[in-house]
Amino acid sequence: MTKQQTAQRRQLSHQIEKLLPAALTNELRAAQAVLINDLPESLLCTLSNRQVTELVTACSCSSWFLKSVSATPELLLECIKKNRFYCPMQVLELRKELLSAATQCTNLEQLKQLLREIIRREKIIIAWRDLNDLSDLEDNLYHLSQLAEIATSVGLDWLTHSLTERHGAPTGDTSGLPATYSLLALGKLGGGELNFHSDIDLIPFYSEQGETDGNKPISNQEFFTQLTRQLVDLLQSQTALGLAYNV
């Protein structure tokens, strides 16, 4: 690091310490300053003065936010480079991104990692915007609800494809048509009012009894039971990035 870079880094550290709320205890202020200053140089040097102020505000208001950006600073850097903090959620773009990324997953563990990274990134954006008064409550609830719906539906599509490759497509005994599977969202997700700590309440339905049409056929009931269990595991199991949602 050059002398100029060292001086700039020292100035940034001083700015961060000044921005931390005076109402915090000295110990907490010091601990937060250390965590923020420990963020990668490539990230901190990218921030504008406004972004430094907003970063410190978000970190001092939310221990979850501070822990999240400390654990995954690359997600914060991605948001800054793509200017995500100053734009409302683009539902179609998020769905397109997640669908495309899911097709690259070759196993369930990769899919779990992908969903948790995207969910954490989007929650970082929501928290930043909320804590810096860049969005209102209605926007935040909409973003959180759409995020859960997209993550669940993309995960369900991947699992359905995987199970169909193994057993074939479920077919109705009476109609001879492909049997369909639906999820009904209840509670806060069903009402579009999901918050950061909400569980998601889902009721599964399938259209018709029957059997799959593959080389290793199973009943439609068994197919959709396996699908439901796999979806719960996908969203609820603990990984290094935690769980996606309690279901």
mmCIF file of N, CA, C and O in Angstrom, residues 23-121:
data_model
loop_
_atom_site.group_PDB
_atom_site.id
_atom_site.type_symbol
_atom_site.label_atom_id
_atom_site.label_comp_id
_atom_site.label_asym_id
_atom_site.label_seq_id
_atom_site.Cartn_x
_atom_site.Cartn_y
_atom_site.Cartn_z
ATOM 1 N N ALA A 23 -24.831 7.501 20.715
ATOM 2 C CA ALA A 23 -25.640 6.829 21.735
ATOM 3 C C ALA A 23 -25.119 5.430 22.056
ATOM 4 O O ALA A 23 -25.452 4.870 23.110
ATOM 5 N N LEU A 24 -24.293 4.861 21.185
ATOM 6 C CA LEU A 24 -23.746 3.537 21.443
ATOM 7 C C LEU A 24 -22.695 3.605 22.553
ATOM 8 O O LEU A 24 -22.024 4.620 22.731
ATOM 9 N N THR A 25 -22.555 2.511 23.281
ATOM 10 C CA THR A 25 -21.496 2.458 24.280
ATOM 11 C C THR A 25 -20.137 2.480 23.587
ATOM 12 O O THR A 25 -20.008 2.129 22.411
ATOM 13 N N ASN A 26 -19.114 2.889 24.339
ATOM 14 C CA ASN A 26 -17.769 2.942 23.758
ATOM 15 C C ASN A 26 -17.331 1.573 23.251
ATOM 16 O O ASN A 26 -16.687 1.456 22.201
ATOM 17 N N GLU A 27 -17.680 0.531 24.012
ATOM 18 C CA GLU A 27 -17.288 -0.822 23.627
ATOM 19 C C GLU A 27 -17.959 -1.230 22.319
ATOM 20 O O GLU A 27 -17.325 -1.806 21.430
ATOM 21 N N LEU A 28 -19.243 -0.921 22.190
ATOM 22 C CA LEU A 28 -19.968 -1.290 20.979
ATOM 23 C C LEU A 28 -19.495 -0.467 19.789
ATOM 24 O O LEU A 28 -19.341 -0.988 18.682
ATOM 25 N N ARG A 29 -19.241 0.819 20.023
ATOM 26 C CA ARG A 29 -18.718 1.657 18.941
ATOM 27 C C ARG A 29 -17.383 1.113 18.441
ATOM 28 O O ARG A 29 -17.137 1.020 17.236
ATOM 29 N N ALA A 30 -16.526 0.730 19.382
ATOM 30 C CA ALA A 30 -15.204 0.210 19.003
ATOM 31 C C ALA A 30 -15.334 -1.108 18.247
ATOM 32 O O ALA A 30 -14.651 -1.330 17.238
ATOM 33 N N ALA A 31 -16.235 -1.975 18.717
ATOM 34 C CA ALA A 31 -16.414 -3.277 18.068
ATOM 35 C C ALA A 31 -16.956 -3.108 16.653
ATOM 36 O O ALA A 31 -16.506 -3.777 15.712
ATOM 37 N N GLN A 32 -17.924 -2.211 16.489
ATOM 38 C CA GLN A 32 -18.484 -1.986 15.164
ATOM 39 C C GLN A 32 -17.459 -1.352 14.232
ATOM 40 O O GLN A 32 -17.379 -1.693 13.047
ATOM 41 N N ALA A 33 -16.668 -0.420 14.756
ATOM 42 C CA ALA A 33 -15.634 0.220 13.936
ATOM 43 C C ALA A 33 -14.635 -0.815 13.427
ATOM 44 O O ALA A 33 -14.202 -0.768 12.272
ATOM 45 N N VAL A 34 -14.260 -1.761 14.294
ATOM 46 C CA VAL A 34 -13.310 -2.803 13.893
ATOM 47 C C VAL A 34 -13.899 -3.658 12.774
ATOM 48 O O VAL A 34 -13.235 -3.935 11.769
ATOM 49 N N LEU A 35 -15.165 -4.076 12.943
ATOM 50 C CA LEU A 35 -15.788 -4.939 11.935
ATOM 51 C C LEU A 35 -15.929 -4.228 10.595
ATOM 52 O O LEU A 35 -15.670 -4.803 9.535
ATOM 53 N N ILE A 36 -16.322 -2.952 10.631
ATOM 54 C CA ILE A 36 -16.474 -2.209 9.384
ATOM 55 C C ILE A 36 -15.116 -1.985 8.727
ATOM 56 O O ILE A 36 -14.953 -2.167 7.518
ATOM 57 N N ASN A 37 -14.131 -1.611 9.524
ATOM 58 C CA ASN A 37 -12.792 -1.363 8.971
ATOM 59 C C ASN A 37 -12.114 -2.628 8.486
ATOM 60 O O ASN A 37 -11.171 -2.562 7.686
ATOM 61 N N ASP A 38 -12.587 -3.774 8.962
ATOM 62 C CA ASP A 38 -12.015 -5.050 8.513
ATOM 63 C C ASP A 38 -12.595 -5.515 7.183
ATOM 64 O O ASP A 38 -12.146 -6.529 6.637
ATOM 65 N N LEU A 39 -13.583 -4.806 6.664
ATOM 66 C CA LEU A 39 -14.095 -5.147 5.343
ATOM 67 C C LEU A 39 -12.984 -4.977 4.308
ATOM 68 O O LEU A 39 -12.080 -4.161 4.484
ATOM 69 N N PRO A 40 -13.015 -5.742 3.226
ATOM 70 C CA PRO A 40 -11.915 -5.724 2.258
ATOM 71 C C PRO A 40 -11.630 -4.331 1.692
ATOM 72 O O PRO A 40 -12.538 -3.523 1.494
ATOM 73 N N GLU A 41 -10.358 -4.078 1.457
ATOM 74 C CA GLU A 41 -9.935 -2.798 0.883
ATOM 75 C C GLU A 41 -10.631 -2.523 -0.444
ATOM 76 O O GLU A 41 -11.033 -1.391 -0.733
ATOM 77 N N SER A 42 -10.792 -3.570 -1.250
ATOM 78 C CA SER A 42 -11.428 -3.415 -2.562
ATOM 79 C C SER A 42 -12.861 -2.929 -2.444
ATOM 80 O O SER A 42 -13.386 -2.274 -3.352
ATOM 81 N N LEU A 43 -13.497 -3.235 -1.314
ATOM 82 C CA LEU A 43 -14.859 -2.781 -1.073
ATOM 83 C C LEU A 43 -14.877 -1.354 -0.549
ATOM 84 O O LEU A 43 -15.535 -0.478 -1.106
ATOM 85 N N LEU A 44 -14.141 -1.093 0.522
ATOM 86 C CA LEU A 44 -14.179 0.208 1.174
ATOM 87 C C LEU A 44 -13.723 1.328 0.249
ATOM 88 O O LEU A 44 -14.261 2.435 0.278
ATOM 89 N N CYS A 45 -12.729 1.042 -0.595
ATOM 90 C CA CYS A 45 -12.215 2.069 -1.499
ATOM 91 C C CYS A 45 -13.175 2.362 -2.647
ATOM 92 O O CYS A 45 -12.997 3.338 -3.384
ATOM 93 N N THR A 46 -14.180 1.513 -2.810
ATOM 94 C CA THR A 46 -15.178 1.706 -3.866
ATOM 95 C C THR A 46 -16.274 2.670 -3.415
ATOM 96 O O THR A 46 -16.957 3.272 -4.241
ATOM 97 N N LEU A 47 -16.434 2.840 -2.106
ATOM 98 C CA LEU A 47 -17.563 3.590 -1.571
ATOM 99 C C LEU A 47 -17.400 5.094 -1.755
ATOM 100 O O LEU A 47 -16.324 5.648 -1.549
ATOM 101 N N SER A 48 -18.495 5.734 -2.130
ATOM 102 C CA SER A 48 -18.545 7.192 -2.121
ATOM 103 C C SER A 48 -18.760 7.660 -0.682
ATOM 104 O O SER A 48 -19.058 6.852 0.217
ATOM 105 N N ASN A 49 -18.639 8.954 -0.444
ATOM 106 C CA ASN A 49 -18.884 9.481 0.905
ATOM 107 C C ASN A 49 -20.310 9.167 1.349
ATOM 108 O O ASN A 49 -20.546 8.824 2.514
ATOM 109 N N ARG A 50 -21.242 9.293 0.418
ATOM 110 C CA ARG A 50 -22.632 8.971 0.756
ATOM 111 C C ARG A 50 -22.762 7.513 1.152
ATOM 112 O O ARG A 50 -23.439 7.183 2.142
ATOM 113 N N GLN A 51 -22.120 6.620 0.414
ATOM 114 C CA GLN A 51 -22.223 5.192 0.701
ATOM 115 C C GLN A 51 -21.548 4.814 2.005
ATOM 116 O O GLN A 51 -22.011 3.918 2.712
ATOM 117 N N VAL A 52 -20.454 5.499 2.343
ATOM 118 C CA VAL A 52 -19.817 5.258 3.643
ATOM 119 C C VAL A 52 -20.795 5.603 4.755
ATOM 120 O O VAL A 52 -20.975 4.849 5.714
ATOM 121 N N THR A 53 -21.443 6.748 4.615
ATOM 122 C CA THR A 53 -22.419 7.176 5.628
ATOM 123 C C THR A 53 -23.561 6.164 5.738
ATOM 124 O O THR A 53 -23.964 5.778 6.844
ATOM 125 N N GLU A 54 -24.070 5.718 4.599
ATOM 126 C CA GLU A 54 -25.183 4.773 4.604
ATOM 127 C C GLU A 54 -24.754 3.408 5.123
ATOM 128 O O GLU A 54 -25.532 2.731 5.817
ATOM 129 N N LEU A 55 -23.545 2.986 4.809
ATOM 130 C CA LEU A 55 -23.034 1.712 5.324
ATOM 131 C C LEU A 55 -22.953 1.747 6.848
ATOM 132 O O LEU A 55 -23.397 0.802 7.524
ATOM 133 N N VAL A 56 -22.400 2.809 7.396
ATOM 134 C CA VAL A 56 -22.264 2.919 8.850
ATOM 135 C C VAL A 56 -23.639 2.981 9.500
ATOM 136 O O VAL A 56 -23.876 2.359 10.547
ATOM 137 N N THR A 57 -24.568 3.700 8.893
ATOM 138 C CA THR A 57 -25.931 3.770 9.432
ATOM 139 C C THR A 57 -26.559 2.386 9.493
ATOM 140 O O THR A 57 -27.126 1.987 10.525
ATOM 141 N N ALA A 58 -26.465 1.641 8.389
ATOM 142 C CA ALA A 58 -27.065 0.303 8.352
ATOM 143 C C ALA A 58 -26.396 -0.626 9.361
ATOM 144 O O ALA A 58 -27.076 -1.393 10.058
ATOM 145 N N CYS A 59 -25.076 -0.566 9.451
ATOM 146 C CA CYS A 59 -24.344 -1.444 10.376
ATOM 147 C C CYS A 59 -24.655 -1.127 11.829
ATOM 148 O O CYS A 59 -24.765 -2.027 12.665
ATOM 149 N N SER A 60 -24.796 0.155 12.150
ATOM 150 C CA SER A 60 -25.044 0.538 13.538
ATOM 151 C C SER A 60 -26.489 0.290 13.954
ATOM 152 O O SER A 60 -26.783 0.131 15.140
ATOM 153 N N CYS A 61 -27.402 0.226 12.977
ATOM 154 C CA CYS A 61 -28.813 -0.010 13.290
ATOM 155 C C CYS A 61 -29.179 -1.490 13.314
ATOM 156 O O CYS A 61 -30.194 -1.863 13.900
ATOM 157 N N SER A 62 -28.386 -2.325 12.647
ATOM 158 C CA SER A 62 -28.751 -3.737 12.519
ATOM 159 C C SER A 62 -27.528 -4.625 12.691
ATOM 160 O O SER A 62 -26.625 -4.614 11.845
ATOM 161 N N SER A 63 -27.521 -5.407 13.757
ATOM 162 C CA SER A 63 -26.424 -6.359 13.960
ATOM 163 C C SER A 63 -26.451 -7.443 12.890
ATOM 164 O O SER A 63 -25.401 -7.947 12.484
ATOM 165 N N TRP A 64 -27.659 -7.788 12.413
ATOM 166 C CA TRP A 64 -27.758 -8.775 11.323
ATOM 167 C C TRP A 64 -27.062 -8.262 10.075
ATOM 168 O O TRP A 64 -26.321 -9.001 9.426
ATOM 169 N N PHE A 65 -27.287 -6.991 9.747
ATOM 170 C CA PHE A 65 -26.673 -6.419 8.553
ATOM 171 C C PHE A 65 -25.155 -6.421 8.687
ATOM 172 O O PHE A 65 -24.437 -6.823 7.757
ATOM 173 N N LEU A 66 -24.654 -5.999 9.824
ATOM 174 C CA LEU A 66 -23.211 -5.943 10.037
ATOM 175 C C LEU A 66 -22.586 -7.334 9.930
ATOM 176 O O LEU A 66 -21.553 -7.523 9.278
ATOM 177 N N LYS A 67 -23.215 -8.330 10.552
ATOM 178 C CA LYS A 67 -22.692 -9.702 10.479
ATOM 179 C C LYS A 67 -22.754 -10.232 9.051
ATOM 180 O O LYS A 67 -21.832 -10.928 8.599
ATOM 181 N N SER A 68 -23.809 -9.899 8.330
ATOM 182 C CA SER A 68 -23.981 -10.413 6.967
ATOM 183 C C SER A 68 -22.932 -9.850 6.019
ATOM 184 O O SER A 68 -22.331 -10.588 5.227
ATOM 185 N N VAL A 69 -22.709 -8.537 6.085
ATOM 186 C CA VAL A 69 -21.723 -7.955 5.165
ATOM 187 C C VAL A 69 -20.302 -8.314 5.586
ATOM 188 O O VAL A 69 -19.401 -8.384 4.745
ATOM 189 N N SER A 70 -20.091 -8.570 6.867
ATOM 190 C CA SER A 70 -18.765 -9.008 7.318
ATOM 191 C C SER A 70 -18.469 -10.418 6.822
ATOM 192 O O SER A 70 -17.332 -10.727 6.449
ATOM 193 N N ALA A 71 -19.506 -11.266 6.811
ATOM 194 C CA ALA A 71 -19.321 -12.659 6.383
ATOM 195 C C ALA A 71 -19.262 -12.793 4.870
ATOM 196 O O ALA A 71 -18.561 -13.672 4.347
ATOM 197 N N THR A 72 -19.991 -11.935 4.154
ATOM 198 C CA THR A 72 -20.050 -12.032 2.682
ATOM 199 C C THR A 72 -19.883 -10.649 2.056
ATOM 200 O O THR A 72 -20.803 -10.131 1.407
ATOM 201 N N PRO A 73 -18.712 -10.037 2.199
ATOM 202 C CA PRO A 73 -18.515 -8.690 1.639
ATOM 203 C C PRO A 73 -18.625 -8.653 0.124
ATOM 204 O O PRO A 73 -18.932 -7.608 -0.450
ATOM 205 N N GLU A 74 -18.385 -9.801 -0.523
ATOM 206 C CA GLU A 74 -18.479 -9.827 -1.986
ATOM 207 C C GLU A 74 -19.898 -9.532 -2.466
ATOM 208 O O GLU A 74 -20.090 -8.959 -3.549
ATOM 209 N N LEU A 75 -20.905 -9.890 -1.652
ATOM 210 C CA LEU A 75 -22.286 -9.587 -2.027
ATOM 211 C C LEU A 75 -22.545 -8.088 -1.951
ATOM 212 O O LEU A 75 -23.239 -7.511 -2.800
ATOM 213 N N LEU A 76 -21.988 -7.433 -0.936
ATOM 214 C CA LEU A 76 -22.130 -5.985 -0.800
ATOM 215 C C LEU A 76 -21.445 -5.270 -1.962
ATOM 216 O O LEU A 76 -21.991 -4.323 -2.539
ATOM 217 N N LEU A 77 -20.255 -5.738 -2.317
ATOM 218 C CA LEU A 77 -19.521 -5.137 -3.432
ATOM 219 C C LEU A 77 -20.303 -5.287 -4.739
ATOM 220 O O LEU A 77 -20.359 -4.360 -5.556
ATOM 221 N N GLU A 78 -20.910 -6.452 -4.934
ATOM 222 C CA GLU A 78 -21.726 -6.679 -6.132
ATOM 223 C C GLU A 78 -22.880 -5.689 -6.191
ATOM 224 O O GLU A 78 -23.174 -5.121 -7.259
ATOM 225 N N CYS A 79 -23.539 -5.470 -5.059
ATOM 226 C CA CYS A 79 -24.664 -4.528 -5.016
ATOM 227 C C CYS A 79 -24.221 -3.108 -5.357
ATOM 228 O O CYS A 79 -24.926 -2.381 -6.057
ATOM 229 N N ILE A 80 -23.071 -2.720 -4.847
ATOM 230 C CA ILE A 80 -22.561 -1.369 -5.103
ATOM 231 C C ILE A 80 -22.203 -1.203 -6.576
ATOM 232 O O ILE A 80 -22.560 -0.199 -7.215
ATOM 233 N N LYS A 81 -21.523 -2.180 -7.134
ATOM 234 C CA LYS A 81 -21.117 -2.083 -8.539
ATOM 235 C C LYS A 81 -22.311 -2.035 -9.481
ATOM 236 O O LYS A 81 -22.260 -1.397 -10.533
ATOM 237 N N LYS A 82 -23.393 -2.716 -9.104
ATOM 238 C CA LYS A 82 -24.588 -2.748 -9.956
ATOM 239 C C LYS A 82 -25.628 -1.695 -9.570
ATOM 240 O O LYS A 82 -26.746 -1.695 -10.095
ATOM 241 N N ASN A 83 -25.246 -0.825 -8.615
ATOM 242 C CA ASN A 83 -26.114 0.282 -8.198
ATOM 243 C C ASN A 83 -27.470 -0.211 -7.682
ATOM 244 O O ASN A 83 -28.505 0.413 -7.908
ATOM 245 N N ARG A 84 -27.466 -1.329 -6.980
ATOM 246 C CA ARG A 84 -28.717 -1.945 -6.539
ATOM 247 C C ARG A 84 -29.380 -1.204 -5.375
ATOM 248 O O ARG A 84 -30.580 -1.364 -5.149
ATOM 249 N N PHE A 85 -28.633 -0.388 -4.638
ATOM 250 C CA PHE A 85 -29.215 0.244 -3.454
ATOM 251 C C PHE A 85 -30.120 1.420 -3.801
ATOM 252 O O PHE A 85 -30.877 1.881 -2.952
ATOM 253 N N TYR A 86 -30.048 1.887 -5.020
ATOM 254 C CA TYR A 86 -30.783 3.101 -5.383
ATOM 255 C C TYR A 86 -31.827 2.844 -6.465
ATOM 256 O O TYR A 86 -32.320 3.769 -7.094
ATOM 257 N N CYS A 87 -32.165 1.580 -6.646
ATOM 258 C CA CYS A 87 -33.180 1.199 -7.631
ATOM 259 C C CYS A 87 -34.181 0.255 -6.969
ATOM 260 O O CYS A 87 -33.791 -0.608 -6.180
ATOM 261 N N PRO A 88 -35.467 0.401 -7.276
ATOM 262 C CA PRO A 88 -36.453 -0.546 -6.738
ATOM 263 C C PRO A 88 -36.246 -1.934 -7.325
ATOM 264 O O PRO A 88 -35.594 -2.110 -8.351
ATOM 265 N N MET A 89 -36.822 -2.915 -6.670
ATOM 266 C CA MET A 89 -36.691 -4.300 -7.103
ATOM 267 C C MET A 89 -37.257 -4.499 -8.506
ATOM 268 O O MET A 89 -38.329 -3.998 -8.840
ATOM 269 N N GLN A 90 -36.524 -5.240 -9.333
ATOM 270 C CA GLN A 90 -36.983 -5.623 -10.665
ATOM 271 C C GLN A 90 -37.323 -7.113 -10.629
ATOM 272 O O GLN A 90 -36.438 -7.964 -10.716
ATOM 273 N N VAL A 91 -38.605 -7.422 -10.471
ATOM 274 C CA VAL A 91 -39.036 -8.802 -10.258
ATOM 275 C C VAL A 91 -38.644 -9.707 -11.426
ATOM 276 O O VAL A 91 -38.098 -10.800 -11.232
ATOM 277 N N LEU A 92 -38.910 -9.267 -12.630
ATOM 278 C CA LEU A 92 -38.623 -10.107 -13.798
ATOM 279 C C LEU A 92 -37.129 -10.359 -13.950
ATOM 280 O O LEU A 92 -36.709 -11.469 -14.303
ATOM 281 N N GLU A 93 -36.325 -9.343 -13.667
ATOM 282 C CA GLU A 93 -34.876 -9.501 -13.775
ATOM 283 C C GLU A 93 -34.356 -10.484 -12.732
ATOM 284 O O GLU A 93 -33.471 -11.303 -13.022
ATOM 285 N N LEU A 94 -34.884 -10.405 -11.514
ATOM 286 C CA LEU A 94 -34.456 -11.319 -10.460
ATOM 287 C C LEU A 94 -34.847 -12.749 -10.796
ATOM 288 O O LEU A 94 -34.051 -13.682 -10.631
ATOM 289 N N ARG A 95 -36.059 -12.934 -11.286
ATOM 290 C CA ARG A 95 -36.504 -14.273 -11.652
ATOM 291 C C ARG A 95 -35.639 -14.835 -12.784
ATOM 292 O O ARG A 95 -35.231 -15.998 -12.752
ATOM 293 N N LYS A 96 -35.361 -14.003 -13.775
ATOM 294 C CA LYS A 96 -34.534 -14.421 -14.905
ATOM 295 C C LYS A 96 -33.129 -14.799 -14.437
ATOM 296 O O LYS A 96 -32.564 -15.813 -14.867
ATOM 297 N N GLU A 97 -32.551 -13.985 -13.548
ATOM 298 C CA GLU A 97 -31.213 -14.268 -13.026
ATOM 299 C C GLU A 97 -31.175 -15.597 -12.279
ATOM 300 O O GLU A 97 -30.273 -16.419 -12.485
ATOM 301 N N LEU A 98 -32.157 -15.820 -11.414
ATOM 302 C CA LEU A 98 -32.159 -17.023 -10.590
ATOM 303 C C LEU A 98 -32.449 -18.269 -11.430
ATOM 304 O O LEU A 98 -31.829 -19.324 -11.221
ATOM 305 N N LEU A 99 -33.338 -18.152 -12.394
ATOM 306 C CA LEU A 99 -33.613 -19.286 -13.282
ATOM 307 C C LEU A 99 -32.361 -19.680 -14.067
ATOM 308 O O LEU A 99 -32.033 -20.862 -14.200
ATOM 309 N N SER A 100 -31.665 -18.680 -14.584
ATOM 310 C CA SER A 100 -30.459 -18.948 -15.363
ATOM 311 C C SER A 100 -29.383 -19.591 -14.497
ATOM 312 O O SER A 100 -28.738 -20.565 -14.903
ATOM 313 N N ALA A 101 -29.199 -19.061 -13.293
ATOM 314 C CA ALA A 101 -28.169 -19.604 -12.406
ATOM 315 C C ALA A 101 -28.514 -21.019 -11.946
ATOM 316 O O ALA A 101 -27.629 -21.875 -11.799
ATOM 317 N N ALA A 102 -29.797 -21.294 -11.735
ATOM 318 C CA ALA A 102 -30.220 -22.615 -11.265
ATOM 319 C C ALA A 102 -29.933 -23.694 -12.301
ATOM 320 O O ALA A 102 -29.642 -24.846 -11.950
ATOM 321 N N THR A 103 -29.991 -23.332 -13.585
ATOM 322 C CA THR A 103 -29.716 -24.330 -14.628
ATOM 323 C C THR A 103 -28.259 -24.788 -14.604
ATOM 324 O O THR A 103 -27.940 -25.840 -15.155
ATOM 325 N N GLN A 104 -27.401 -23.998 -13.975
ATOM 326 C CA GLN A 104 -25.986 -24.361 -13.883
ATOM 327 C C GLN A 104 -25.694 -25.270 -12.686
ATOM 328 O O GLN A 104 -24.580 -25.784 -12.553
ATOM 329 N N CYS A 105 -26.678 -25.438 -11.808
ATOM 330 C CA CYS A 105 -26.491 -26.283 -10.623
ATOM 331 C C CYS A 105 -26.639 -27.757 -11.010
ATOM 332 O O CYS A 105 -27.657 -28.146 -11.589
ATOM 333 N N THR A 106 -25.640 -28.551 -10.683
ATOM 334 C CA THR A 106 -25.669 -29.971 -11.040
ATOM 335 C C THR A 106 -26.076 -30.868 -9.877
ATOM 336 O O THR A 106 -26.268 -32.066 -10.066
ATOM 337 N N ASN A 107 -26.190 -30.286 -8.684
ATOM 338 C CA ASN A 107 -26.625 -31.084 -7.536
ATOM 339 C C ASN A 107 -27.356 -30.187 -6.544
ATOM 340 O O ASN A 107 -27.344 -28.948 -6.656
ATOM 341 N N LEU A 108 -27.976 -30.832 -5.567
ATOM 342 C CA LEU A 108 -28.819 -30.117 -4.615
ATOM 343 C C LEU A 108 -28.019 -29.154 -3.753
ATOM 344 O O LEU A 108 -28.487 -28.059 -3.424
ATOM 345 N N GLU A 109 -26.796 -29.520 -3.379
ATOM 346 C CA GLU A 109 -25.987 -28.651 -2.531
ATOM 347 C C GLU A 109 -25.658 -27.346 -3.241
ATOM 348 O O GLU A 109 -25.629 -26.274 -2.605
ATOM 349 N N GLN A 110 -25.390 -27.408 -4.528
ATOM 350 C CA GLN A 110 -25.126 -26.188 -5.290
ATOM 351 C C GLN A 110 -26.365 -25.297 -5.329
ATOM 352 O O GLN A 110 -26.263 -24.066 -5.222
ATOM 353 N N LEU A 111 -27.523 -25.917 -5.483
ATOM 354 C CA LEU A 111 -28.764 -25.145 -5.507
ATOM 355 C C LEU A 111 -29.020 -24.482 -4.154
ATOM 356 O O LEU A 111 -29.440 -23.318 -4.095
ATOM 357 N N LYS A 112 -28.771 -25.203 -3.072
ATOM 358 C CA LYS A 112 -28.934 -24.615 -1.735
ATOM 359 C C LYS A 112 -28.036 -23.392 -1.573
ATOM 360 O O LYS A 112 -28.456 -22.353 -1.056
ATOM 361 N N GLN A 113 -26.781 -23.515 -1.994
ATOM 362 C CA GLN A 113 -25.836 -22.413 -1.894
ATOM 363 C C GLN A 113 -26.307 -21.219 -2.717
ATOM 364 O O GLN A 113 -26.278 -20.067 -2.253
ATOM 365 N N LEU A 114 -26.750 -21.480 -3.932
ATOM 366 C CA LEU A 114 -27.210 -20.412 -4.805
ATOM 367 C C LEU A 114 -28.381 -19.654 -4.191
ATOM 368 O O LEU A 114 -28.372 -18.409 -4.129
ATOM 369 N N LEU A 115 -29.402 -20.370 -3.738
ATOM 370 C CA LEU A 115 -30.580 -19.717 -3.179
ATOM 371 C C LEU A 115 -30.222 -18.871 -1.969
ATOM 372 O O LEU A 115 -30.702 -17.733 -1.826
ATOM 373 N N ARG A 116 -29.363 -19.381 -1.109
ATOM 374 C CA ARG A 116 -29.001 -18.639 0.096
ATOM 375 C C ARG A 116 -28.178 -17.399 -0.227
ATOM 376 O O ARG A 116 -28.320 -16.364 0.436
ATOM 377 N N GLU A 117 -27.315 -17.481 -1.216
ATOM 378 C CA GLU A 117 -26.540 -16.303 -1.613
ATOM 379 C C GLU A 117 -27.446 -15.209 -2.182
ATOM 380 O O GLU A 117 -27.305 -14.033 -1.829
ATOM 381 N N ILE A 118 -28.369 -15.605 -3.049
ATOM 382 C CA ILE A 118 -29.279 -14.622 -3.650
ATOM 383 C C ILE A 118 -30.189 -14.020 -2.590
ATOM 384 O O ILE A 118 -30.422 -12.800 -2.560
ATOM 385 N N ILE A 119 -30.716 -14.856 -1.705
ATOM 386 C CA ILE A 119 -31.607 -14.358 -0.644
ATOM 387 C C ILE A 119 -30.849 -13.407 0.278
ATOM 388 O O ILE A 119 -31.362 -12.331 0.626
ATOM 389 N N ARG A 120 -29.631 -13.759 0.656
ATOM 390 C CA ARG A 120 -28.857 -12.865 1.525
ATOM 391 C C ARG A 120 -28.558 -11.552 0.811
ATOM 392 O O ARG A 120 -28.668 -10.475 1.408
ATOM 393 N N ARG A 121 -28.174 -11.629 -0.454
ATOM 394 C CA ARG A 121 -27.882 -10.405 -1.207
ATOM 395 C C ARG A 121 -29.097 -9.483 -1.255
ATOM 396 O O ARG A 121 -28.991 -8.272 -0.999
#
